[in-house]
PDB file of C-alpha atoms in Angstrom:
ATOM      1  CA  MET P 269     110.215 159.839  -6.148  1.00 83.00           C
ATOM      2  CA  LYS P 270     111.039 158.935  -2.567  1.00 85.00           C
ATOM      3  CA  LEU P 271     109.383 155.770  -1.264  1.00 83.00           C
ATOM      4  CA  ALA P 272     108.664 155.939   2.461  1.00 85.00           C
ATOM      5  CA  SER P 273     107.774 152.323   3.271  1.00 86.00           C
ATOM      6  CA  ILE P 274     105.875 149.227   2.257  1.00 84.00           C
ATOM      7  CA  SER P 275     102.923 149.244   4.605  1.00 88.00           C
ATOM      8  CA  GLY P 276     100.779 146.242   3.805  1.00 89.00           C
ATOM      9  CA  LEU P 277      99.232 143.721   1.471  1.00 87.00           C
ATOM     10  CA  THR P 278      95.718 143.004   0.256  1.00 87.00           C
ATOM     11  CA  CYS P 279      94.873 139.352  -0.411  1.00 84.00           C
ATOM     12  CA  GLN P 280      91.831 137.198  -1.007  1.00 83.00           C
ATOM     13  CA  SER P 281      90.527 134.703   1.549  1.00 85.00           C
ATOM     14  CA  ALA P 282      88.148 131.788   1.014  1.00 84.00           C
ATOM     15  CA  ASP P 283      87.407 131.673   4.781  1.00 88.00           C
ATOM     16  CA  LEU P 284      87.963 134.828   6.836  1.00 91.00           C
ATOM     17  CA  ASP P 285      87.503 133.070  10.204  1.00 93.00           C
ATOM     18  CA  ARG P 286      90.149 130.482   9.325  1.00 88.00           C
ATOM     19  CA  THR P 287      92.471 133.230   8.081  1.00 89.00           C
ATOM     20  CA  VAL P 288      92.036 135.265  11.277  1.00 92.00           C
ATOM     21  CA  ALA P 289      92.711 132.223  13.463  1.00 92.00           C
ATOM     22  CA  PHE P 290      95.876 131.414  11.518  1.00 84.00           C
ATOM     23  CA  TYR P 291      97.330 134.927  11.635  1.00 87.00           C
ATOM     24  CA  GLU P 292      96.355 135.453  15.282  1.00 91.00           C
ATOM     25  CA  SER P 293      98.253 132.243  16.113  1.00 85.00           C
ATOM     26  CA  LEU P 294     101.334 133.840  14.514  1.00 75.00           C
ATOM     27  CA  GLY P 295     101.002 136.971  16.654  1.00 85.00           C
ATOM     28  CA  PHE P 296      99.025 139.302  14.383  1.00 89.00           C
ATOM     29  CA  ARG P 297      96.272 141.369  16.003  1.00 96.00           C
ATOM     30  CA  VAL P 298      92.853 141.953  14.477  1.00 97.00           C
ATOM     31  CA  GLY P 299      92.141 145.504  13.419  1.00 95.00           C
ATOM     32  CA  LYS P 300      89.023 146.481  11.510  1.00 92.00           C
ATOM     33  CA  ARG P 301      86.657 143.616  10.693  1.00 95.00           C
ATOM     34  CA  GLU P 302      83.654 143.734   8.379  1.00 94.00           C
ATOM     35  CA  ASN P 303      81.478 141.014   6.843  1.00 92.00           C
ATOM     36  CA  ASP P 304      83.600 140.796   3.699  1.00 93.00           C
ATOM     37  CA  GLN P 305      87.072 141.763   4.904  1.00 94.00           C
ATOM     38  CA  VAL P 306      89.422 141.917   7.882  1.00 95.00           C
ATOM     39  CA  THR P 307      92.690 143.753   8.508  1.00 96.00           C
ATOM     40  CA  LEU P 308      95.376 142.144  10.653  1.00 92.00           C
ATOM     41  CA  TYR P 309      98.464 143.898  12.046  1.00 95.00           C
ATOM     42  CA  VAL P 310     101.933 143.067  13.269  1.00 86.00           C
ATOM     43  CA  ASN P 311     103.605 146.268  14.447  1.00 87.00           C
ATOM     44  CA  TRP P 312     102.899 148.807  11.663  1.00 88.00           C
ATOM     45  CA  PHE P 313     102.601 146.208   8.877  1.00 90.00           C
ATOM     46  CA  TRP P 314      99.064 145.205   7.852  1.00 92.00           C
ATOM     47  CA  MET P 315      97.386 142.572   5.757  1.00 88.00           C
ATOM     48  CA  THR P 316      93.815 143.012   4.583  1.00 92.00           C
ATOM     49  CA  PHE P 317      91.963 139.869   3.545  1.00 87.00           C
ATOM     50  CA  VAL P 318      88.917 140.195   1.298  1.00 89.00           C
ATOM     51  CA  ALA P 319      86.354 137.373   1.201  1.00 90.00           C
ATOM     52  CA  THR P 320      86.003 135.514  -2.078  1.00 85.00           C
ATOM     53  CA  ASP P 321      83.857 132.633  -3.261  1.00 83.00           C
ATOM     54  CA  GLY P 322      85.716 129.377  -3.836  1.00 77.00           C
ATOM     55  CA  PRO P 323      89.404 128.614  -3.595  1.00 77.00           C
ATOM     56  CA  VAL P 324      92.030 131.316  -3.959  1.00 71.00           C
ATOM     57  CA  GLU P 325      94.673 130.930  -6.635  1.00 71.00           C
ATOM     58  CA  PRO P 326      98.109 131.880  -5.246  1.00 61.00           C
ATOM     59  CA  GLY P 327      99.143 135.380  -6.252  1.00 59.00           C
ATOM     60  CA  THR P 328      95.700 136.524  -7.412  1.00 64.00           C
ATOM     61  CA  ALA P 329      94.178 139.807  -6.278  1.00 57.00           C
ATOM     62  CA  SER P 330      97.294 140.706  -4.312  1.00 73.00           C
ATOM     63  CA  ALA P 331      98.308 144.333  -3.933  1.00 82.00           C
ATOM     64  CA  VAL P 332     101.470 145.787  -2.446  1.00 80.00           C
ATOM     65  CA  HIS P 333     100.828 149.118  -0.723  1.00 86.00           C
ATOM     66  CA  ILE P 334     103.732 151.555  -0.935  1.00 86.00           C
ATOM     67  CA  LYS P 335     103.693 154.801   1.022  1.00 88.00           C
ATOM     68  CA  VAL P 336     105.171 157.834  -0.739  1.00 90.00           C
ATOM     69  CA  ASP P 337     106.040 161.277   0.593  1.00 92.00           C
ATOM     70  CA  ASP P 338     104.254 163.167  -2.204  1.00 95.00           C
ATOM     71  CA  ILE P 339     101.454 161.425  -4.129  1.00 96.00           C
ATOM     72  CA  GLN P 340     101.252 164.022  -6.918  1.00 97.00           C
ATOM     73  CA  GLU P 341     105.016 163.880  -7.493  1.00 95.00           C
ATOM     74  CA  ALA P 342     104.940 160.074  -7.508  1.00 93.00           C
ATOM     75  CA  TYR P 343     102.077 160.059 -10.016  1.00 96.00           C
ATOM     76  CA  ALA P 344     103.866 162.564 -12.286  1.00 95.00           C
ATOM     77  CA  GLU P 345     107.090 160.517 -12.207  1.00 91.00           C
ATOM     78  CA  VAL P 346     105.274 157.262 -13.001  1.00 92.00           C
ATOM     79  CA  VAL P 347     103.509 158.863 -15.970  1.00 94.00           C
ATOM     80  CA  ALA P 348     106.744 160.549 -17.135  1.00 92.00           C
ATOM     81  CA  ALA P 349     108.440 157.138 -17.104  1.00 91.00           C
ATOM     82  CA  GLY P 350     105.851 155.941 -19.618  1.00 92.00           C
ATOM     83  CA  TYR P 351     103.753 153.822 -17.258  1.00 91.00           C
ATOM     84  CA  LYS P 352      99.963 153.914 -17.265  1.00 94.00           C
ATOM     85  CA  PRO P 353      98.369 153.999 -13.794  1.00 95.00           C
ATOM     86  CA  ALA P 354      94.808 152.707 -13.438  1.00 94.00           C
ATOM     87  CA  GLY P 355      93.681 156.256 -12.643  1.00 96.00           C
ATOM     88  CA  GLU P 356      94.746 159.540 -11.122  1.00 97.00           C
ATOM     89  CA  PRO P 357      95.319 159.837  -7.362  1.00 97.00           C
ATOM     90  CA  ALA P 358      91.975 159.502  -5.600  1.00 96.00           C
ATOM     91  CA  LYS P 359      90.700 159.399  -2.040  1.00 96.00           C
ATOM     92  CA  ARG P 360      91.380 156.141  -0.226  1.00 90.00           C
ATOM     93  CA  ALA P 361      89.386 154.466   2.513  1.00 81.00           C
ATOM     94  CA  GLY P 362      90.756 155.698   5.815  1.00 79.00           C
ATOM     95  CA  GLY P 363      92.007 158.993   4.397  1.00 88.00           C
ATOM     96  CA  GLY P 364      94.732 160.171   2.087  1.00 93.00           C
ATOM     97  CA  LEU P 365      95.154 159.588  -1.630  1.00 97.00           C
ATOM     98  CA  GLU P 366      96.233 156.614  -3.748  1.00 96.00           C
ATOM     99  CA  PHE P 367      96.636 155.349  -7.282  1.00 96.00           C
ATOM    100  CA  GLU P 368      97.243 151.869  -8.683  1.00 94.00           C
ATOM    101  CA  LEU P 369      99.878 150.695 -11.098  1.00 88.00           C
ATOM    102  CA  ALA P 370     100.326 147.176 -12.477  1.00 83.00           C
ATOM    103  CA  ASP P 371     103.812 145.718 -12.731  1.00 78.00           C
ATOM    104  CA  PRO P 372     104.855 143.770 -15.875  1.00 65.00           C
ATOM    105  CA  ASP P 373     103.413 140.544 -14.429  1.00 59.00           C
ATOM    106  CA  GLY P 374     100.093 142.126 -13.463  1.00 69.00           C
ATOM    107  CA  TYR P 375     100.703 142.498  -9.723  1.00 71.00           C
ATOM    108  CA  ARG P 376      99.012 145.598  -8.345  1.00 83.00           C
ATOM    109  CA  LEU P 377     101.069 148.319  -6.688  1.00 85.00           C
ATOM    110  CA  VAL P 378      99.052 150.832  -4.671  1.00 91.00           C
ATOM    111  CA  LEU P 379     101.057 153.993  -4.146  1.00 90.00           C
ATOM    112  CA  PHE P 380      99.528 156.099  -1.396  1.00 94.00           C
ATOM    113  CA  TYR P 381     100.013 159.138   0.796  1.00 94.00           C
ATOM    114  CA  LYS P 382      98.494 159.599   4.212  1.00 90.00           C
ATOM    115  CA  LYS P 383      99.648 161.903   7.003  1.00 83.00           C
TER     116      LYS P 383
END
């Protein structure tokens, strides 16, 4: 499988407004914003923050998004290696296909393909 790039992260946020202010002060720009989530960009790299109730434990609900050249090939190789993805490649918000795979420590990897 050929990995193309790591494109972004998904994290929880206890206060989206505070999160946006912090990342904007570092030079990120706001992309799509909804009531329960916001995506911030620096160049091509993105971070999506999802609102949560209460404090956020470090490392929880994080996902590393990894772009692949061929989603079906990537899925087949992951399964052939003996790993168990959360499901088969499925449509992702914004287009393309994705599937999730947990690493040995439970961190979520989202392998995706989008033109």
